[in-house]
XYZ file of C-alpha atoms in Angstrom:
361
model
C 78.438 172.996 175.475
C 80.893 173.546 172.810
C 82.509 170.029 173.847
C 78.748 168.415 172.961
C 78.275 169.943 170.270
C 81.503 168.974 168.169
C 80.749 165.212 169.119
C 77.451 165.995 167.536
C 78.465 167.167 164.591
C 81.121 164.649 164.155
C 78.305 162.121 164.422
C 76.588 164.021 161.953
C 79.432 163.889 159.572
C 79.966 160.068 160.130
C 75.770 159.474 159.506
C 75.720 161.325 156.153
C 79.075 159.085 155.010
C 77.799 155.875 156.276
C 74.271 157.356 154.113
C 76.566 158.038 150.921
C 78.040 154.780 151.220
C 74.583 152.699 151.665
C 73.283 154.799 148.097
C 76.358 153.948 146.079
C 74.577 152.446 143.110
C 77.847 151.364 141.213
C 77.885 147.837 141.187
C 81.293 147.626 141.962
C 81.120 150.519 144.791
C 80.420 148.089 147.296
C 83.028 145.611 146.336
C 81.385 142.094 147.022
C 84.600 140.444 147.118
C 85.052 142.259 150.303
C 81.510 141.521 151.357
C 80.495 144.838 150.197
C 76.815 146.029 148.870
C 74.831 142.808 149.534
C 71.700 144.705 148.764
C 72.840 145.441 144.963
C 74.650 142.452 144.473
C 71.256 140.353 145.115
C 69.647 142.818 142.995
C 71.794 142.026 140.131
C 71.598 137.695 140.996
C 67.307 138.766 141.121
C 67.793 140.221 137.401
C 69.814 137.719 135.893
C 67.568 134.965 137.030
C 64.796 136.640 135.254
C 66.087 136.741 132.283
C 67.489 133.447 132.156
C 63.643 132.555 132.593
C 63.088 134.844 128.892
C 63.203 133.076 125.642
C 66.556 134.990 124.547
C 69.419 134.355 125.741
C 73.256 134.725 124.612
C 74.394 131.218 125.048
C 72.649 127.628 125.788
C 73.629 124.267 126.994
C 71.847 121.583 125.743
C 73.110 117.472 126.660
C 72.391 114.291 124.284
C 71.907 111.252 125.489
C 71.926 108.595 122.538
C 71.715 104.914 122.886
C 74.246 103.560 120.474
C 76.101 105.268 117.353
C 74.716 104.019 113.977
C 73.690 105.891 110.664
C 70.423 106.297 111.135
C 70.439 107.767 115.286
C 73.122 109.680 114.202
C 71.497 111.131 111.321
C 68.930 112.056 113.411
C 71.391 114.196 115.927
C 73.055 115.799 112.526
C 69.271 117.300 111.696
C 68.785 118.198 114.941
C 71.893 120.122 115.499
C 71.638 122.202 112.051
C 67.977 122.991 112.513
C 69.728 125.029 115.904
C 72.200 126.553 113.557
C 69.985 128.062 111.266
C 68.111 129.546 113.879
C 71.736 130.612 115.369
C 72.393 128.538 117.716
C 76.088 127.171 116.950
C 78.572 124.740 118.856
C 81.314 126.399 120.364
C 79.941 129.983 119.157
C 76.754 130.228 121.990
C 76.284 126.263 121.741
C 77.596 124.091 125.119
C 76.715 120.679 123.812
C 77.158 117.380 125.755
C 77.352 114.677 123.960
C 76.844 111.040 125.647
C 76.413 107.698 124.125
C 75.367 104.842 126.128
C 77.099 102.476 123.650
C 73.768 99.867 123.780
C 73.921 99.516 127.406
C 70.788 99.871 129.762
C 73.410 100.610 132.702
C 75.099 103.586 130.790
C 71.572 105.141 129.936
C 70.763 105.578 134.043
C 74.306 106.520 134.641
C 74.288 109.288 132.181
C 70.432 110.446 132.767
C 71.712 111.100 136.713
C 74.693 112.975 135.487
C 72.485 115.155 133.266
C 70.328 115.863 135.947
C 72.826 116.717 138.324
C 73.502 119.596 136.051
C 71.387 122.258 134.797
C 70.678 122.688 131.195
C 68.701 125.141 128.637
C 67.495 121.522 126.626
C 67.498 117.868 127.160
C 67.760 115.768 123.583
C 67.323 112.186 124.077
C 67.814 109.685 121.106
C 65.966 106.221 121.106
C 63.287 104.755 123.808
C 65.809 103.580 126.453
C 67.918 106.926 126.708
C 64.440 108.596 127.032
C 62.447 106.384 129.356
C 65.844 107.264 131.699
C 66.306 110.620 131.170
C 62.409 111.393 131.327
C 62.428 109.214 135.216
C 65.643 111.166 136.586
C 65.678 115.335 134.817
C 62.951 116.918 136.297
C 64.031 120.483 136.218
C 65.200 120.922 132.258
C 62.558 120.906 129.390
C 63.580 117.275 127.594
C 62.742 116.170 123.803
C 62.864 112.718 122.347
C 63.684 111.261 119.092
C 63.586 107.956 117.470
C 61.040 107.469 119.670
C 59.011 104.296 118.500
C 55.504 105.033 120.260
C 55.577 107.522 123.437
C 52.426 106.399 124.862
C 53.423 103.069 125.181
C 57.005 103.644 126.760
C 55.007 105.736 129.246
C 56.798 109.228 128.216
C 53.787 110.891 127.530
C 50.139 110.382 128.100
C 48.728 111.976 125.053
C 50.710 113.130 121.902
C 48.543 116.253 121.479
C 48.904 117.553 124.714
C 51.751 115.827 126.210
C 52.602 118.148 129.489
C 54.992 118.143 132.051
C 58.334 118.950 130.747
C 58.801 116.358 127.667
C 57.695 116.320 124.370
C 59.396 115.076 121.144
C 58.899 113.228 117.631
C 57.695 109.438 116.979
C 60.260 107.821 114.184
C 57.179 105.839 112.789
C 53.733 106.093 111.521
C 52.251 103.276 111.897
C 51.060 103.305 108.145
C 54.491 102.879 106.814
C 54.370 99.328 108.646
C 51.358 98.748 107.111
C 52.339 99.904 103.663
C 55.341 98.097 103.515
C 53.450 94.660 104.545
C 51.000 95.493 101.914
C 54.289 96.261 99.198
C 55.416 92.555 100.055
C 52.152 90.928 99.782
C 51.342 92.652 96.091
C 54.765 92.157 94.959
C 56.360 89.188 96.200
C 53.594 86.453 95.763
C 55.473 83.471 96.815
C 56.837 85.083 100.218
C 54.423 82.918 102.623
C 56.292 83.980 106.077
C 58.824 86.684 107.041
C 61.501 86.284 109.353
C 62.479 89.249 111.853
C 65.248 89.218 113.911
C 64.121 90.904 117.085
C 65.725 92.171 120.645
C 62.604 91.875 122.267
C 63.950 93.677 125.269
C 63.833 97.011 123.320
C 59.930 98.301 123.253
C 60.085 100.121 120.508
C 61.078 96.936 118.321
C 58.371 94.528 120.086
C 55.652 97.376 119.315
C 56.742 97.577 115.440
C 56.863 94.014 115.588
C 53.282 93.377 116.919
C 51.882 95.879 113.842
C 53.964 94.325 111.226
C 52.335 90.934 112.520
C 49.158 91.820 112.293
C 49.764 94.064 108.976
C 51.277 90.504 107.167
C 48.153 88.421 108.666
C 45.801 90.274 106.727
C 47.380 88.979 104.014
C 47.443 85.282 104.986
C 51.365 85.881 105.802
C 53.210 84.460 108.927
C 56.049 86.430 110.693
C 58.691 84.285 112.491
C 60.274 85.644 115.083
C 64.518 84.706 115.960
C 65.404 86.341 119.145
C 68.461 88.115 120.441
C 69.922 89.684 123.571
C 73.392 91.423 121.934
C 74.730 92.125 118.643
C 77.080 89.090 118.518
C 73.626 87.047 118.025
C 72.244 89.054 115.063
C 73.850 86.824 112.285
C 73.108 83.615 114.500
C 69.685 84.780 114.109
C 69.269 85.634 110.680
C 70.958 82.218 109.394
C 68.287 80.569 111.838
C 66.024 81.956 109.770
C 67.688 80.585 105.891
C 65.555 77.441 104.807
C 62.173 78.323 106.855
C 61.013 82.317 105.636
C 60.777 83.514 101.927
C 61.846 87.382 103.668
C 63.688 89.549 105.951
C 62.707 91.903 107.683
C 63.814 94.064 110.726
C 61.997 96.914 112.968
C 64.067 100.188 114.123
C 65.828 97.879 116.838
C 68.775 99.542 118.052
C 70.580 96.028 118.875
C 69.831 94.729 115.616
C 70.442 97.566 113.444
C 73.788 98.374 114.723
C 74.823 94.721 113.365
C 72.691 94.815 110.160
C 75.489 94.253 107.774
C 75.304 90.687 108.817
C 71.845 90.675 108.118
C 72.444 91.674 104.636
C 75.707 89.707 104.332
C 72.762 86.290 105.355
C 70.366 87.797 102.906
C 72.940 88.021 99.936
C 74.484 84.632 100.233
C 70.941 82.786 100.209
C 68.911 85.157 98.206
C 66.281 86.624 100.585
C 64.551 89.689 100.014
C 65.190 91.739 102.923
C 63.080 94.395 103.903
C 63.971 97.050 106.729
C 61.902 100.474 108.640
C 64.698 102.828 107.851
C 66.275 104.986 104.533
C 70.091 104.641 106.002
C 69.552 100.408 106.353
C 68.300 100.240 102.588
C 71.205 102.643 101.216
C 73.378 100.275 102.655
C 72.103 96.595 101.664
C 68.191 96.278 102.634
C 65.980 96.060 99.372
C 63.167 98.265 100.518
C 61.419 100.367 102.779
C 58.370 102.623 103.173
C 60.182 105.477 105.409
C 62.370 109.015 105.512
C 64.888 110.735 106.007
C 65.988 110.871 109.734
C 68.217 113.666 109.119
C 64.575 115.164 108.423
C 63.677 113.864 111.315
C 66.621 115.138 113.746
C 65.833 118.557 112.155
C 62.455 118.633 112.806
C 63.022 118.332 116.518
C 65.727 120.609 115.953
C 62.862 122.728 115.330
C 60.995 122.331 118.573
C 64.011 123.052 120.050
C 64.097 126.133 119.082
C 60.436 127.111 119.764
C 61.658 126.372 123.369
C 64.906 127.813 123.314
C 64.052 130.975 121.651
C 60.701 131.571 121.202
C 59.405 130.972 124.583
C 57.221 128.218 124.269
C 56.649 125.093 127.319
C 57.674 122.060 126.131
C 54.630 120.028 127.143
C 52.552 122.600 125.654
C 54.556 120.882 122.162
C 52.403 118.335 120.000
C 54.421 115.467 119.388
C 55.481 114.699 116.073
C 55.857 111.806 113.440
C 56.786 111.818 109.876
C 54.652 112.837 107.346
C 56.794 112.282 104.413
C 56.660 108.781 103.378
C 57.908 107.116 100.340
C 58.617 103.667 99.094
C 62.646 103.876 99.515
C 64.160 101.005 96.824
C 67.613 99.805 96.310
C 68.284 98.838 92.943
C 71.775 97.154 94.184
C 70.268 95.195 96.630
C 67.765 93.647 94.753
C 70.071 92.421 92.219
C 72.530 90.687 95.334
C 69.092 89.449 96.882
C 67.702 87.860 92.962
C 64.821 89.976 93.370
C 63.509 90.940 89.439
C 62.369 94.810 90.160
C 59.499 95.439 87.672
C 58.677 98.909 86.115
C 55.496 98.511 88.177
C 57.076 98.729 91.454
C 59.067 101.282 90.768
C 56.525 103.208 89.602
C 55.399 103.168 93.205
C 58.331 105.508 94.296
C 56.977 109.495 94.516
C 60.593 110.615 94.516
C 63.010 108.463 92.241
C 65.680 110.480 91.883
C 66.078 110.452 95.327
C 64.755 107.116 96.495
C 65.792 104.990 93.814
C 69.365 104.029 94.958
C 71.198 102.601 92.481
């Protein structure tokens, strides 16, 4: 009897320390690297996910995928990047940024969307239409904004810019009425220019769809636009000097290909005195004549600024309105006009909101 009843207590004794050791809320008591505590160990994973799933957080990775590098894209990434640091959100403080440039080809824009989303990131920041249309067909599981961005609807990345859903949103680089107002600057100021030439990638979409306004914005006017096509940037001065001897102007959309080469644009435009007319602030401060545009840094920070309604503030991307710029201005390079023999009159530069900063001189 006594014999049973020492087994049972040792039993007893064993129970209540196999008990003890099941309680042991210390989340090292259990020691997981020796397979110990499962139970609090998934309790901790369970928490952690949740508030990964919160809008604060103590560090973020966000990836970039940008076409090509030239002032204007790049301007645009600058603005984007301080808009996170004045809400606090720094590179190499709480900040992982990868940065990837596809260098202008459509092969390196797949290649790095499938790397992204092979990964897992906080944001997605695309840069121009092509890095977007491939990043918005392979990252599925990250919220993803677009910039320079000619028109969303028709590169198929939304469905409706007030309510764009899914997981993508972004900002438009153009309102349409700065095509339109530029066309109309030309025609009131430049009464002999009968046709414009544009050098054109017409592979890009964002550059046939400015294109296709300008067009019609210059036919109102009884003005023809003549189109010299290119498929790299080696062609772009081929192309403009194709133009010399049949247009009165230049003019070129926000084409990636084209823009990356436009000092031989403006090197074609000097030598045979052509008024050349761009869609962007960073092509006039370095040789265009004129534009009706912004700033993109502006831009860049104002998707900066969605980024961190999703980052920190909680908000769905797709629940984001997508943006375009509201602060346009006729942009005019004194400099320019004077290598191009255009005579600038007080009137036109009374046409300018902001001179003292869109007046270069």
């Amino acid at each position: 009897m006594k014999k049973k009843l020492g087994v049972l207590l040792a039993m007893s004794l064993l129970l209540v320390g196999v008990v003890a050791c099941g309680n042991n809320t210390n989340g090292n008591g259990g020691n997981a690297a020796n397979g110990g505590n499962a139970s609090g160990t998934g309790t901790e994973n369970s928490a952690g996910a949740g508030n990964a799933a919160e809008p604060t957080k103590d560090s973020y990775k966000i990836a970039i995928s940008q076409i090509v590098e030239h002032p204007s894209l790049d301007a645009t990434r600058e603005g984007f990047l301080a808009a996170l640091k004045d809400a606090g959100i720094v590179e190499e403080d709480n900040l992982e940024l990868d940065y990837n440039n596809a260098q202008g080809d459509p092969t390196n824009n797949t290649t790095i969307a499938q790397k992204i989303a092979g990964e897992k990131y906080d944001l997605v920041l695309a840069i121009a239409t092509p890095p977007a249309q491939a990043v918005a067909q392979q990252v599925k599981n990250s919220p993803i904004l677009f910039a320079a961005v000619t028109d969303p609807i028709d590169a198929k990345l939304v469905d409706n810019l007030d309510h764009p859903g899914g997981n993508i949103s972004g900002a438009s680089d153009t309102n349409p009425e700065a095509i339109t107002k530029l066309m109309d600057f030309i025609a009131a100021n430049f009464k002999d220019v009968k046709s414009v030439g544009l050098v054109i990638n017409q592979g890009e979409p964002n550059a046939v769809v400015m294109a296709n306004h300008a067009e019609k914005a210059l036919d109102a006017h009884g003005i023809k636009l003549v189109k010299a096509s290119v498929t790299n940037t080696s062609e772009v001065k081929q192309a403009a000097e194709s133009l010399v001897g049949r247009v009165d102007a230049l003019y070129i959309t926000l084409d990636n290909m084209v823009v990356e080469a436009v000092s031989t644009v403006i090197q074609v435009a000097n030598e045979n005195d052509i008024p050349f007319f761009s869609s962007d602030r960073d092509t006039v401060e370095k040789g265009a004549f004129a534009t009706i545009g912004f700033k993109y840094y502006d831009h860049g920070y104002q998707v900066g600024q969605m980024a961190v309604d999703v980052l920190k503030n909680g908000k769905k991307v797709g629940d984001l309105k997508v943006t375009v710029p509201d602060k346009l201005d006729l942009i005019m390079n004194l400099k320019a006009a004077a290598e191009q023999g255009i005579e600038v009159t007080d009137a036109m530069k009374d046409q300018i909101t902001d001179k003292a900063n869109n007046l270069i001189e």
